[in-house]
PDB file of C-alpha atoms in Angstrom:
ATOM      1  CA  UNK Y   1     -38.926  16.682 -21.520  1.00 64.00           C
ATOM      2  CA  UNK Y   2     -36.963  15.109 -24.697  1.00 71.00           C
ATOM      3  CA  UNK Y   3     -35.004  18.111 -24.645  1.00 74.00           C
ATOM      4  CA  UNK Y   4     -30.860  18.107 -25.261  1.00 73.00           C
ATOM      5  CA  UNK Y   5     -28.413  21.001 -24.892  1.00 76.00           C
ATOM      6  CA  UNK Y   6     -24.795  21.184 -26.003  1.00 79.00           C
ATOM      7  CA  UNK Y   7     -22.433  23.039 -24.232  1.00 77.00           C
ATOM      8  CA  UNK Y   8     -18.339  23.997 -25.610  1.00 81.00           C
ATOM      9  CA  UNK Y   9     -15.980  23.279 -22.928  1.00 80.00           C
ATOM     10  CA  UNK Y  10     -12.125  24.795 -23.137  1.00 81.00           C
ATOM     11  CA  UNK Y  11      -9.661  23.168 -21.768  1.00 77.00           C
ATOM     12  CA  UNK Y  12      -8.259  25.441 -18.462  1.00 81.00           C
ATOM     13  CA  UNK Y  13     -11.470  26.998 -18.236  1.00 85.00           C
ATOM     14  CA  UNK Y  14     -13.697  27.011 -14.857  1.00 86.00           C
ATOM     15  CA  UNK Y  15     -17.597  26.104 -15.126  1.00 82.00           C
ATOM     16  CA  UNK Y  16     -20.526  25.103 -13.359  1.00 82.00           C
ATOM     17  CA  UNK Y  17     -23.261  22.570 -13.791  1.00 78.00           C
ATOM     18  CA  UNK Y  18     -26.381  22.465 -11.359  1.00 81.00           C
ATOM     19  CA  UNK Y  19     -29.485  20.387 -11.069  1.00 82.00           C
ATOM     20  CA  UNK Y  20     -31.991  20.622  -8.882  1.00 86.00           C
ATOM     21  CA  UNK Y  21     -31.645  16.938  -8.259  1.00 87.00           C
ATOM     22  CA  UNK Y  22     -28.939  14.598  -9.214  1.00 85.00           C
ATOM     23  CA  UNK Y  23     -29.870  10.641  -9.958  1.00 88.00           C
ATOM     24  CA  UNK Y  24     -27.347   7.931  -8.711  1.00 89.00           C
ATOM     25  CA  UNK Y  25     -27.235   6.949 -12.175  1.00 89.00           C
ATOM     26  CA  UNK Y  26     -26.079  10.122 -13.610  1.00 84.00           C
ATOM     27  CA  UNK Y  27     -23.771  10.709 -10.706  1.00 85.00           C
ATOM     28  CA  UNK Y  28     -22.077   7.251 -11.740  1.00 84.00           C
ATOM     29  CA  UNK Y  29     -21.813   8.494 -15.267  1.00 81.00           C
ATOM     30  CA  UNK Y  30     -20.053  12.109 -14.264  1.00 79.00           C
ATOM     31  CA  UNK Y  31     -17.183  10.497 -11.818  1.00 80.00           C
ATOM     32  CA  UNK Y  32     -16.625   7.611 -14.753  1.00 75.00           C
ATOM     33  CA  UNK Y  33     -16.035  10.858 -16.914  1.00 74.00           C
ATOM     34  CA  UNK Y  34     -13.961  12.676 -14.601  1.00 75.00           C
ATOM     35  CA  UNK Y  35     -11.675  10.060 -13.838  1.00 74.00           C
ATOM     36  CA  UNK Y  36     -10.273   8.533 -16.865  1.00 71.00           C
ATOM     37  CA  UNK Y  37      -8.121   5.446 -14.790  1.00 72.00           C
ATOM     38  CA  UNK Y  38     -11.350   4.068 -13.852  1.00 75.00           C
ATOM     39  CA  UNK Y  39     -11.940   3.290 -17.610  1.00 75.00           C
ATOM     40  CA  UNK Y  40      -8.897   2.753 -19.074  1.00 81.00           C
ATOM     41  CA  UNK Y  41      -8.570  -0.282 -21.029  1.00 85.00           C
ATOM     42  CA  UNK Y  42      -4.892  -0.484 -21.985  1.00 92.00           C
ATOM     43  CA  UNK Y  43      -1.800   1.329 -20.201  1.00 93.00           C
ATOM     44  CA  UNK Y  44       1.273   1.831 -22.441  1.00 94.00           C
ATOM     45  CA  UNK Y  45       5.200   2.926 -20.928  1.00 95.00           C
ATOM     46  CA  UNK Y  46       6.738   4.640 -24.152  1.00 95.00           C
ATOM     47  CA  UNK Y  47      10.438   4.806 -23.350  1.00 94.00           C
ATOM     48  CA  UNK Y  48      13.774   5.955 -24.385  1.00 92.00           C
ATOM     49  CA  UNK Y  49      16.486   5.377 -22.878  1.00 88.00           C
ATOM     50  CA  UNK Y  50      16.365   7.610 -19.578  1.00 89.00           C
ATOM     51  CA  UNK Y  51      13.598   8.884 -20.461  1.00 94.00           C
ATOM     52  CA  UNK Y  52       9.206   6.893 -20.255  1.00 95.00           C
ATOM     53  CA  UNK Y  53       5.703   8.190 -20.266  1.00 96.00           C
ATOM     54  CA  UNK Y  54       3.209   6.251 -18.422  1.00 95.00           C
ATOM     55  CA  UNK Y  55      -0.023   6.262 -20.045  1.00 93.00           C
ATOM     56  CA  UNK Y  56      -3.934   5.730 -19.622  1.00 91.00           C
ATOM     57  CA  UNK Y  57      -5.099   4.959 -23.025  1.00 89.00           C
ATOM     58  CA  UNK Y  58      -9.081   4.853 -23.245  1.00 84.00           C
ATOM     59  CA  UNK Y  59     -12.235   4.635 -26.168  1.00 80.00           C
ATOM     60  CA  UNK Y  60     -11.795   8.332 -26.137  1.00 78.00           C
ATOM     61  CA  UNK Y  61      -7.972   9.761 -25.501  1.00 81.00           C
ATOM     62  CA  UNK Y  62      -4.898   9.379 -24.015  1.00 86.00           C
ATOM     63  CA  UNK Y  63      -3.419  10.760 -21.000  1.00 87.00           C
ATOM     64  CA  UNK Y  64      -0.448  10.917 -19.929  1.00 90.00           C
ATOM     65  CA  UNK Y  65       0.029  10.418 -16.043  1.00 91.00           C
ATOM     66  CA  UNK Y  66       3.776  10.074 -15.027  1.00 93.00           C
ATOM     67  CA  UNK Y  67       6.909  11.368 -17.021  1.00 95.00           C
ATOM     68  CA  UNK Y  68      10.085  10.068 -15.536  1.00 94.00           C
ATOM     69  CA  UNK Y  69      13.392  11.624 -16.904  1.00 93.00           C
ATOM     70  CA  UNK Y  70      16.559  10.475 -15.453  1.00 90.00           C
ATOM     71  CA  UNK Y  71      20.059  11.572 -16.489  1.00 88.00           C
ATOM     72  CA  UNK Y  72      22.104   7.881 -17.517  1.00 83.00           C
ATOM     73  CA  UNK Y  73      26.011   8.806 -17.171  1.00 80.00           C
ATOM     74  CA  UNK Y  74      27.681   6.836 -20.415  1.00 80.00           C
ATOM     75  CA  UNK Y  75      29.589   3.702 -20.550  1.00 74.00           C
ATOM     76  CA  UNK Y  76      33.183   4.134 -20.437  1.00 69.00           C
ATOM     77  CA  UNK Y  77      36.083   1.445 -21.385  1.00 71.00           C
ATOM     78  CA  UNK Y  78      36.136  -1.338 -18.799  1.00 69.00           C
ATOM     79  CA  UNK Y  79      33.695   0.708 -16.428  1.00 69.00           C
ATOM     80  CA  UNK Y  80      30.227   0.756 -17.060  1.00 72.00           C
ATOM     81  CA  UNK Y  81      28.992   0.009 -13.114  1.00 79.00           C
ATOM     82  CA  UNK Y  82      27.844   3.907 -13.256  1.00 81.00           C
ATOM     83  CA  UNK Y  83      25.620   3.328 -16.366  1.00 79.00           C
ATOM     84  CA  UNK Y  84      24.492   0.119 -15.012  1.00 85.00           C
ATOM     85  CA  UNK Y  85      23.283   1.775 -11.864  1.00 87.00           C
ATOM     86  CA  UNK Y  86      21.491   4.811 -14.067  1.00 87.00           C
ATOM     87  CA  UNK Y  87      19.464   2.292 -16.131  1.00 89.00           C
ATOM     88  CA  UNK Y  88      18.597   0.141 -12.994  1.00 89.00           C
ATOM     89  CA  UNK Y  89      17.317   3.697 -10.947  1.00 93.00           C
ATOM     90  CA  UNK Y  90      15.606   4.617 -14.220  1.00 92.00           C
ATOM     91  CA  UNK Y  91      13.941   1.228 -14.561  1.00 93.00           C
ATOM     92  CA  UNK Y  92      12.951   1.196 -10.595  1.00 93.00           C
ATOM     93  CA  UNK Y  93      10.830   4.743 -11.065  1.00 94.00           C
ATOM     94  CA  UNK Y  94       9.341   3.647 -14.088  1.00 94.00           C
ATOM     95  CA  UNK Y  95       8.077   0.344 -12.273  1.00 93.00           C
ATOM     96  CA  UNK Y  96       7.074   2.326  -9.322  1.00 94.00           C
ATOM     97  CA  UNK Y  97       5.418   4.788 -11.973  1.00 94.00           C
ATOM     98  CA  UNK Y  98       3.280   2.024 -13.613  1.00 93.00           C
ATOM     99  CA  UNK Y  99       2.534   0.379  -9.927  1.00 91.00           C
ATOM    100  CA  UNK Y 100       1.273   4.221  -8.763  1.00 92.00           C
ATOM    101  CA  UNK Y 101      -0.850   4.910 -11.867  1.00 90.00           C
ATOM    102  CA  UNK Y 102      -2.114   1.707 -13.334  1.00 89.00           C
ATOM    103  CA  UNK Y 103      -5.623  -0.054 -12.016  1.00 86.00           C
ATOM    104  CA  UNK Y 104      -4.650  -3.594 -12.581  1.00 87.00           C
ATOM    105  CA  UNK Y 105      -8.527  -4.122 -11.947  1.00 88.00           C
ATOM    106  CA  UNK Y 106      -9.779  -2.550 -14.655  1.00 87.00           C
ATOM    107  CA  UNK Y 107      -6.533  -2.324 -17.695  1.00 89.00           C
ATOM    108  CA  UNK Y 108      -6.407  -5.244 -19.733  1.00 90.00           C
ATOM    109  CA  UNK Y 109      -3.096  -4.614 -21.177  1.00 92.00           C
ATOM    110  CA  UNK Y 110       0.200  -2.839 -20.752  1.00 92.00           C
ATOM    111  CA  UNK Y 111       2.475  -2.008 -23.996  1.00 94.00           C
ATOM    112  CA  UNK Y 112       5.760  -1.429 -24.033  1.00 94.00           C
ATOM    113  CA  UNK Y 113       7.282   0.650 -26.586  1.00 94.00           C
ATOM    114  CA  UNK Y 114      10.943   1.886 -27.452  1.00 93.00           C
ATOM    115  CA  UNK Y 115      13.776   2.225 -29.883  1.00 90.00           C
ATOM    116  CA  UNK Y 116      16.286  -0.267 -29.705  1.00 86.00           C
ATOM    117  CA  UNK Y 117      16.460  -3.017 -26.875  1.00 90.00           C
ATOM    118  CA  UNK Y 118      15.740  -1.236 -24.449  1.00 90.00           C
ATOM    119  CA  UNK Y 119      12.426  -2.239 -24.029  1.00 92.00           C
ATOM    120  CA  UNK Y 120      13.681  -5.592 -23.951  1.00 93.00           C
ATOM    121  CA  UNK Y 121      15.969  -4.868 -20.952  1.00 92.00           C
ATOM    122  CA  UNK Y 122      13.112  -3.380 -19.558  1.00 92.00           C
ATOM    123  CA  UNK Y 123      11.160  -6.183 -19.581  1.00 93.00           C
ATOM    124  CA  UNK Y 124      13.780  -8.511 -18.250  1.00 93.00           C
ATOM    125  CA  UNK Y 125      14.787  -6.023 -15.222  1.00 92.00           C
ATOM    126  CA  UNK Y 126      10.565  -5.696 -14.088  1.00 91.00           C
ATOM    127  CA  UNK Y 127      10.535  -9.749 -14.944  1.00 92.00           C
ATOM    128  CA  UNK Y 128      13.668  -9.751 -12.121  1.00 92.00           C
ATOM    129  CA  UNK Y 129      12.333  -7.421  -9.683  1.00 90.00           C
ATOM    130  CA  UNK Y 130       8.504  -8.850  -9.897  1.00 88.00           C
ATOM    131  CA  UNK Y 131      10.127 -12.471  -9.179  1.00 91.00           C
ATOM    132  CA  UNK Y 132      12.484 -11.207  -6.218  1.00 89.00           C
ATOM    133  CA  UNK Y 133       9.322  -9.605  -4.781  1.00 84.00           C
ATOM    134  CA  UNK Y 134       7.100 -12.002  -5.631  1.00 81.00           C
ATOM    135  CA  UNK Y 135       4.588  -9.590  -7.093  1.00 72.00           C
TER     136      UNK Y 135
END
């Protein structure tokens, strides 16, 4: 009794932990640790351009659970319908990224971060979408 053990884990590698007899309250504790979205405070979308990570950000770490990468063809003079249609796909898998992988229960907080405006346009274009849907 009044006993501790430490144990190294590596990441990738297989191992086993028995007890003879598991309390609820240290069942609780394991499936907290094992699933970090159930503890996340703060979510953050880190974007270029065709390119956002969705993240869980807790005390502890952060983990990245979506990367979306789509190709954005360029603007060209007088046409840029194909670019606008690239950012709008982009922005609509990044929203259903955030939607898939973010506990609105339990994360305070989402950042947005990028270079440039275009986490301003992003913000607009969810603003647009969330008001059409009324989400």
């Amino acid at each position: 009794m009044g006993a501790y053990h430490t144990i190294d884990l590596e990441l990738n590698r297989k191992f086993t932990l028995q007890k003879p007899l598991w309390d609820s309250v240290h069942l609780d504790r394991i499936e907290l640790a094992c699933d970090p979205s159930k503890s996340a405070d703060v979510a953050a979308v880190v974007m270029a351009e065709g390119l956002a990570h969705v993240c869980l950000v807790t005390s502890y770490m952060t983990i990245t659970r979506a990367k979306i990468d789509v190709s954005i063809p360029r603007k060209r003079r007088g046409d840029c319908s194909q670019h606008e249609k690239g950012l709008n796909k982009f922005y609509d898998q990044v929203i259903q990224a955030v939607l898939r992988h973010v506990n609105f229960e339990v994360v305070k907080a989402v950042l947005i971060a990028s270079p440039g405006f275009v986490r301003q346009q992003f913000f607009d274009y969810m603003y647009q979408q969330a008001v059409k849907t009324d989400n």
